[in-house]
Structures are given as C-alpha cells and as structure tokens.
Coordinates of C-alpha atoms in Angstrom, one line a residue:
X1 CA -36.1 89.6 323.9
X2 CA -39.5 88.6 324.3
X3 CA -42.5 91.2 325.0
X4 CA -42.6 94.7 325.5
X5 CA -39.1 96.3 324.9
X6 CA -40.2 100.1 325.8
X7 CA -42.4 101.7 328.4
X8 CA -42.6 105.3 328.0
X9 CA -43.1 106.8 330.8
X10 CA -44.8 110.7 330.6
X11 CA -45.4 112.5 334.1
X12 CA -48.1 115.2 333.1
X13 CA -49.3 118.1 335.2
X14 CA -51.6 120.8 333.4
X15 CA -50.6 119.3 330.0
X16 CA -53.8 119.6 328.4
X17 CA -52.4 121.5 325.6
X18 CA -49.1 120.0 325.0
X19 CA -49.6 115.7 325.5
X20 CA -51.0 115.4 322.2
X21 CA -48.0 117.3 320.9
X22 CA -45.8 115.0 323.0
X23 CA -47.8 111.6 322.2
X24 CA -48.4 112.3 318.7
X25 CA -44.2 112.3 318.2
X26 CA -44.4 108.8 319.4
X27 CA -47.3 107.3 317.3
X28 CA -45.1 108.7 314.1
X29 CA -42.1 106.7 315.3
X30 CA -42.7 103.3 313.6
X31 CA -42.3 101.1 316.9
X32 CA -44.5 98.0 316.3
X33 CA -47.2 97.9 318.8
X34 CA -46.1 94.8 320.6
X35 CA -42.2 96.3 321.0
X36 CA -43.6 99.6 323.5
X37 CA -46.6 101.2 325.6
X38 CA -46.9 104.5 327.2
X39 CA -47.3 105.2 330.6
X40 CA -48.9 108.7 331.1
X41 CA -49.2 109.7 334.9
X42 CA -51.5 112.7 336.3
X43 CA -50.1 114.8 338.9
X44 CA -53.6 115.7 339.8
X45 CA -53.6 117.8 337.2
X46 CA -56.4 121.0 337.7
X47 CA -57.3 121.5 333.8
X48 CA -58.8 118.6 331.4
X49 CA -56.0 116.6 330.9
X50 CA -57.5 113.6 331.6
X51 CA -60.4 113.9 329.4
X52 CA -57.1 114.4 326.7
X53 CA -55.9 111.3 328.0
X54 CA -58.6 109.5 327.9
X55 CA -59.5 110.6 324.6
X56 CA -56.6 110.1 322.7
X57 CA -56.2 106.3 324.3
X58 CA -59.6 105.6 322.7
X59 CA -57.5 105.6 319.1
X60 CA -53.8 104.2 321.3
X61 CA -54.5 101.3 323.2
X62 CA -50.5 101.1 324.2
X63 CA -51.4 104.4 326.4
X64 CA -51.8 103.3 329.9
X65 CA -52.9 106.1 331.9
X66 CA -52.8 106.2 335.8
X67 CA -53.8 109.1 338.6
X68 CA -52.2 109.6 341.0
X69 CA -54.2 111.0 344.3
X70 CA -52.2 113.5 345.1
X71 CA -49.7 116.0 343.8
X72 CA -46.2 113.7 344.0
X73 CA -44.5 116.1 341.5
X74 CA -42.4 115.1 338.5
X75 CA -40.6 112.2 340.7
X76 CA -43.4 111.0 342.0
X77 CA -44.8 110.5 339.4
X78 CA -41.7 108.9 337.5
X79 CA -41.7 106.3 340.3
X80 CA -45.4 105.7 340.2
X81 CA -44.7 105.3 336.1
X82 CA -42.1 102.6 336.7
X83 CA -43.6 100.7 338.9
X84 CA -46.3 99.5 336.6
X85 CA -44.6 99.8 333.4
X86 CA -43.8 96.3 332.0
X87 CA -41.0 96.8 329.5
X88 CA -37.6 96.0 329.9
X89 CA -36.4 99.3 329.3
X90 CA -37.5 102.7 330.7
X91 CA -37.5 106.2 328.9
X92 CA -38.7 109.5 330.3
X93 CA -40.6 112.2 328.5
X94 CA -42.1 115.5 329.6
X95 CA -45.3 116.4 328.0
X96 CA -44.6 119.7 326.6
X97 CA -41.2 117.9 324.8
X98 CA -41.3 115.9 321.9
X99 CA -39.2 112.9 320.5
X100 CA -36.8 113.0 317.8
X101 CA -38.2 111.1 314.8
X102 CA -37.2 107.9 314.3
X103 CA -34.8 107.8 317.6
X104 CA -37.0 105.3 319.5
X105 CA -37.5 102.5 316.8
X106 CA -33.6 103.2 316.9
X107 CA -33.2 102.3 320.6
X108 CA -35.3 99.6 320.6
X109 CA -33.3 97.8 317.9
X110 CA -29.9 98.7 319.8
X111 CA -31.2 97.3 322.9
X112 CA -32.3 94.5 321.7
X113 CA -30.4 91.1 323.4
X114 CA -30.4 93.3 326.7
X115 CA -26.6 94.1 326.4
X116 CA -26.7 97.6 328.2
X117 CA -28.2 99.0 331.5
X118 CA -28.1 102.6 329.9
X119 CA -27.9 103.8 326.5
X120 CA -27.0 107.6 326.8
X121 CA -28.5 110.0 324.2
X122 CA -28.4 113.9 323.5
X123 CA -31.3 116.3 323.8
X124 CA -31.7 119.8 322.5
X125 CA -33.1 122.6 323.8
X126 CA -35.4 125.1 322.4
X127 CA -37.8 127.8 323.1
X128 CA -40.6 127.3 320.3
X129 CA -40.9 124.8 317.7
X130 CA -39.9 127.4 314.9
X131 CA -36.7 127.8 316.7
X132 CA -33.3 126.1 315.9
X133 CA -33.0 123.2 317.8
X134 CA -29.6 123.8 319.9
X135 CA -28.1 120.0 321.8
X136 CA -27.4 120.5 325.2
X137 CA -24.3 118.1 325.9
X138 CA -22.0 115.8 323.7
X139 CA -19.6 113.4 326.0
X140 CA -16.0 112.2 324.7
X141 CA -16.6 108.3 325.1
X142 CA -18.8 106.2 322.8
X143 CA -17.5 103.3 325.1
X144 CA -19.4 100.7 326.6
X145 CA -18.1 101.7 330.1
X146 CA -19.1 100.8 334.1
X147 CA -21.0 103.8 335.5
X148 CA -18.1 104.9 337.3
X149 CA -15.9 104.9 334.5
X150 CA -18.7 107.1 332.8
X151 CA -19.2 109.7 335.2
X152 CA -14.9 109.8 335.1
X153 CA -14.4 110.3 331.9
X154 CA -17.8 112.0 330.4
X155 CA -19.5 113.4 333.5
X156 CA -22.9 112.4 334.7
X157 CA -25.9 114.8 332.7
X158 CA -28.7 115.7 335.4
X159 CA -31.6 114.6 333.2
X160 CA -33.4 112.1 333.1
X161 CA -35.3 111.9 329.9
X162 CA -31.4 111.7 328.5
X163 CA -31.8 107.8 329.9
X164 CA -33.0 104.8 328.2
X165 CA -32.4 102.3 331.2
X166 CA -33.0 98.6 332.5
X167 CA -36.1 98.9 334.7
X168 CA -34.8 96.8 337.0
X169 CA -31.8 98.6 337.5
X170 CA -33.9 101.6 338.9
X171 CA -36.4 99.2 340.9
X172 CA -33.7 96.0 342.1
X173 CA -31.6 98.9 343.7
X174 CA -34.1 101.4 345.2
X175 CA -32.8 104.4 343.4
X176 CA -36.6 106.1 343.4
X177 CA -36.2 109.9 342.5
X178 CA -37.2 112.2 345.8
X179 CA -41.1 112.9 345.7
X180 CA -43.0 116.2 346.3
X181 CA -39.6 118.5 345.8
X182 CA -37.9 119.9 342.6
X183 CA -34.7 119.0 341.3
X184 CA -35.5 115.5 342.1
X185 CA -33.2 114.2 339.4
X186 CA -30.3 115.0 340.4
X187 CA -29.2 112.7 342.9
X188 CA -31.1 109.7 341.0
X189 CA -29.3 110.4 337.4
X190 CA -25.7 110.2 339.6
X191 CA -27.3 107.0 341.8
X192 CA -28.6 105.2 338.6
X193 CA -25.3 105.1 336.4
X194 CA -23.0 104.5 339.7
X195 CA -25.0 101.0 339.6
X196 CA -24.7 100.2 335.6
X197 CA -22.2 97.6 334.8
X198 CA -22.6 98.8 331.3
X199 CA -23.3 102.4 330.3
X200 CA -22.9 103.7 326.6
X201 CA -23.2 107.4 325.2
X202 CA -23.9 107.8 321.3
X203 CA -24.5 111.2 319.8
X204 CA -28.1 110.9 319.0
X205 CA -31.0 113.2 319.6
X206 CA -33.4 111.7 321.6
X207 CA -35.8 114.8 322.6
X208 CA -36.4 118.4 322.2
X209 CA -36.9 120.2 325.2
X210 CA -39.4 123.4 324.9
X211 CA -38.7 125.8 327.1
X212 CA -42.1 127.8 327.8
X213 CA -42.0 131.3 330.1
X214 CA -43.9 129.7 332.8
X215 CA -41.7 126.0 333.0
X216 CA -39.7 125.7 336.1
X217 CA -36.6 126.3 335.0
X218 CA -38.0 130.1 334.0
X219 CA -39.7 130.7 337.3
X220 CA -37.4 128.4 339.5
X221 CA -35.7 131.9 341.2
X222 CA -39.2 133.2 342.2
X223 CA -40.2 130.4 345.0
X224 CA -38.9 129.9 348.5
X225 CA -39.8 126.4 348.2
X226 CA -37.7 125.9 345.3
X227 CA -34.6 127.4 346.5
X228 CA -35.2 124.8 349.4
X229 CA -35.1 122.0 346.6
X230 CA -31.8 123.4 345.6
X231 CA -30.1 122.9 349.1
X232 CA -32.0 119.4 349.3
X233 CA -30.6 118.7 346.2
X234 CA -27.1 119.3 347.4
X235 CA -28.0 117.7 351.3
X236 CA -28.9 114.3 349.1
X237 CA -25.7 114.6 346.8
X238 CA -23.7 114.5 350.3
X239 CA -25.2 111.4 351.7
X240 CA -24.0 110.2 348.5
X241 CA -20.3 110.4 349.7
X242 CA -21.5 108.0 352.0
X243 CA -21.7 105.5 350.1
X244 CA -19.0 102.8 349.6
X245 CA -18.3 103.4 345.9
X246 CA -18.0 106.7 346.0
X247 CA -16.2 107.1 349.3
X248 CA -13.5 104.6 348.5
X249 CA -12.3 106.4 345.1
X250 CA -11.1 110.0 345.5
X251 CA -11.7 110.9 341.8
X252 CA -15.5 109.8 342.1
X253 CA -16.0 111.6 345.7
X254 CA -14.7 114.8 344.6
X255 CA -16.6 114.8 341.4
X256 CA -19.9 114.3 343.8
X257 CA -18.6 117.0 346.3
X258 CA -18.6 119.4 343.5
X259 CA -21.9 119.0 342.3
X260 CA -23.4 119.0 345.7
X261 CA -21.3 122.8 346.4
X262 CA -22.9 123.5 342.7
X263 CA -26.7 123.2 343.8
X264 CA -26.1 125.0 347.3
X265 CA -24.8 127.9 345.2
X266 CA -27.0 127.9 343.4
X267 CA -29.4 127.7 346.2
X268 CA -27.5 130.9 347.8
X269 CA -27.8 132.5 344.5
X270 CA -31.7 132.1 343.9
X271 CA -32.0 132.9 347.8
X272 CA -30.9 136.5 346.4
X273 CA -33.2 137.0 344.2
X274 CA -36.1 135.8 346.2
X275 CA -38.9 137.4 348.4
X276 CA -39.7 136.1 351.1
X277 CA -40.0 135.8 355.1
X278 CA -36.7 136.7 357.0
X279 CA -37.1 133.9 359.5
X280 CA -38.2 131.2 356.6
X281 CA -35.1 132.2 355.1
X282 CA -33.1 131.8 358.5
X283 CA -34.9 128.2 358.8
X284 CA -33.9 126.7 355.5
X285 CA -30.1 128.0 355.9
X286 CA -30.0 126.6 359.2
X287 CA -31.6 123.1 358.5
X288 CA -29.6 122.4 355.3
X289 CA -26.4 124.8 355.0
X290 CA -25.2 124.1 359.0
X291 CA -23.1 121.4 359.0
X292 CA -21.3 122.1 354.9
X293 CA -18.0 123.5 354.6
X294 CA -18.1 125.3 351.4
X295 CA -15.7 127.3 349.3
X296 CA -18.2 129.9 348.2
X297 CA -17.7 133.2 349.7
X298 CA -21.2 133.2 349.5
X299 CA -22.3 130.4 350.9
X300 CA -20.1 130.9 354.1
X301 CA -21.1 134.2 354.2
X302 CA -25.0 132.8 354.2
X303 CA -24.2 130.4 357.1
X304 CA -22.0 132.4 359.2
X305 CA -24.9 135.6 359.3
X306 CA -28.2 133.9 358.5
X307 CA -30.5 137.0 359.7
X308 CA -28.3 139.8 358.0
X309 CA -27.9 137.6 355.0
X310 CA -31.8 137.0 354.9
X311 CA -32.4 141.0 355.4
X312 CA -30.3 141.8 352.8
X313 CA -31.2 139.2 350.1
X314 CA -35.2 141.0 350.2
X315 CA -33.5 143.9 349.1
X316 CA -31.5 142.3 346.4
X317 CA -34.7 140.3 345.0
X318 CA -35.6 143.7 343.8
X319 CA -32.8 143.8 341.4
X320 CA -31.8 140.6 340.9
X321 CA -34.7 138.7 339.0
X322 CA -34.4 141.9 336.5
X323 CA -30.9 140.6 335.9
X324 CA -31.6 136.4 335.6
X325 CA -34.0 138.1 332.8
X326 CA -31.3 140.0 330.7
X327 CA -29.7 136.4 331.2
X328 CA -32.3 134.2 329.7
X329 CA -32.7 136.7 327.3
X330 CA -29.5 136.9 325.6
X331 CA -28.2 133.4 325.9
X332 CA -31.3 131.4 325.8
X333 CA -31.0 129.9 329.3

C-alpha cells in the first residue's frame, strides 16, 4: 500500500480546550509521518479554536485543517472531513476523546495489503481522565465476516469513531451521515457495514470517550430539537427497510425495525421530560410518528392523543429530568 494509510478525521466545535488533549494522543502514537494525516474540521466554532488549530499545525504539518461556513454539525462535518482526506482508510475522533496508545500504529499495520473494508474496535467510556476507564461493547465474532453477517451475529454499535473504514466504501456508495441534526450516526454506522464485503471485530481499545456535564448525551433530554433528531433517527432507520438487502432477509429487517421502535421511544421518552410549546410538540409527532405502527404503549398513546399527550408531558418535564439525573448519577450513563 502506497501513500497515506490513515486520515484522521476530528469534527471540532468549541474544542479550544480539549484538541490539544485529543491531538497530542495521536502525535505519541508512533505512526510514521508518511503512513497518516489529520483532518480537523471547524463547525464554526464561536471560541478560539482555530487559533489552537492553527497553532499547533505550525509544529504538525500532517494537521490539515478546514472551516466549514456554517454550522453542519458533527455529520457535516464528518462528510466534509472525508471528502478531502486522502488515505485509504478513515477513523473518527471527537475532540474532547483521546486515542488508546499505541492502537493506531496497530491499525495501520493490520490494514496494511487493504484486506478489510472495516476493522471493528472497542471504546471505553469515562467521565474524567482520573476515572477507570469502563469498554462500552465486546461482540462474539473475531470473524472476517460480510456486513450482514456482522450485524447477525454481533449487532451493529451506533458509533462511529468505533470504525476504521475504506474511504471509498463511505464515498463509492453515498452513505454521507445526515447534516445539521443529532444522532446522525445512526443510520450511517447500519448503512456502512450493510455494504462491507469484509467486516472484522477485535477486542482492542481504540478511544476513550470523556463524558463532560454539558456533552450531548448529558443535555440531549433538555432540547425540542433533539428529541426531533431522535424520531428522524428512527424515520431514516425505516427507509432503511426499503432497501433490497434488508427487505429481502427477515432476520436483517427485523433487527432494523427494532432499532428504528428504539430511537422513537426514546424520542417519546425525552418528549416527557421536555419543555416546550404544545403545538411544536403536536408538529413533530404528527410529521414523524403518523404513519409507524409501534408496540410501545407509549408511543401509540403519543400518536393516538397528540394535544393531551403534549399537555401532559410539560407537566412531567418537571419531574422527569430530576429523575434522568439520579440515573446518570448512579450508573454513569
């Protein structure tokens, strides 16, 4: 394999105070220059993170960095990232996470020869650095498999930065994550290993995740908008029965089916605990929750009595966020 074998690819909004952090854990990895570059893209960031950027590239010339003019949101500016990376192989990063030492050099020599689409890694998940780190997800197959015979037997994970991919696979099929929305990556993780021939979990951390009080997983149930992304989520997950692959092998299509009836749940579910306008409430139901058949109590409940539903759940967002809280409290989600 000739030329760059990595582009690392970091959508950054606000990260002023955490790219270094993230950047630094890649300079220690020992990757030769010529094997990688990184791809940092600005969401239109409002504090000094490009001067960061722009600083720390002085010292790295494999940092490419590129603005984007306006506020695309983590897919958007994943896409934009891809598109001009140059390596054969993609990984994801957020800026406030950091790489596991010594797991990219590690990639890069696996990959090597081009034999996979997707190598399939571990993260773990913590809330400060003196925490212990705690992995998210270990699969059953080490298997090379096809990516319908992974998402069979292992699942699919909903993250992307758990991905060390063939660009091309992303860009030759059009599966671009959603732009301007949250939970973005759902429907693209599911839509990029459906179209690997060859798809291979190992039990190796790639990242730690740092959960911070103010990320969007924390503050997900206190936005409108966001329980909007939720249904979206779950309106794009049900085109995806559409398509051939899925549609034609029962196992497959009710796997997808499930995970769409996950994120309207959880869309419902947030919905309770938010604040907002009766009618905007009314809208989103009606423009994403009309036409599903669910078996949520819940979520029929929702769709059946829109207005009553919508009263009541202003009421409940009283009590409810107090409750998510005890949640994250005690099991660290």
């Amino acid at each position: 394999m000739d030329g760059i074998v990595l582009s690392i690819v970091i959508p950054i909004y606000n990260g002023a105070d955490t790219v270094k952090r993230c950047l630094d854990s890649i300079w220690r990895q020992g990757l030769p220059e010529k094997d990688f570059e990184v791809i940092c893209v600005d969401d239109c960031s409002t504090d000094n993170t490009r001067d960061v950027l722009f600083d720390i590239q002085k010292e790295h010339p494999q940092l490419r960095i590129f603005l984007n003019k306006e506020n695309l949101r983590a897919g958007g500016a994943r896409n934009h990232g891809v598109r001009e990376a140059k390596g054969e192989y993609i990984v994801f990063i957020d800026a406030d996470d950091l790489f596991y030492n010594g797991i990219l050099q590690f990639s890069c020599n696996y990959l090597r020869g081009g034999a996979l689409d997707v190598l399939m890694l571990d993260f773990s998940r913590q809330h400060s650095l003196s925490e212990a780190p705690k992995t998210v997800l270990n699969f059953i197959s080490t298997q090379v498999l096809s990516g319908c015979d992974f998402v069979k037997i292992n699942s699919c994970p909903f993250g992307p930065c758990k991905f060390v991919f063939r660009k091309e696979l992303m860009v030759d099929n059009d599966v671009w994550f959603c732009e301007r929305c949250c939970c973005e990556d759902v429907d693209w993780c599911l839509k990029l290993v459906l179209k690997a021939k060859t798809i291979q979990y190992l039990p190796k951390i790639i990242s730690h995740v740092i959960i911070n009080e103010q990320s969007q997983t924390a503050v997900e149930h206190k936005s409108l908008r966001t329980v909007a992304d939720k249904f979206y989520a779950g309106f794009r997950l049900m085109e995806l029965l559409d398509d051939n692959v899925v549609k034609n092998d029962h196992e497959l299509f009710n796997y997808v089916k499930s995970v769409a009836d996950l994120y309207y749940r959880q869309g419902v579910k947030y919905m309770t605990a938010c604040y907002s306008s009766s009618s905007d409430k009314v809208k989103i139901i009606r423009e994403y929750l009309t036409n599903y058949t669910s078996p949520s109590r819940l979520v029929k409940f929702a769709q059946n009595n829109p207005y009553l539903f919508s009263f009541a759940t202003n009421y409940s967002s009283c009590v409810v966020p107090f409750l998510i809280c005890i949640k994250r409290n005690l099991f660290k989600r």
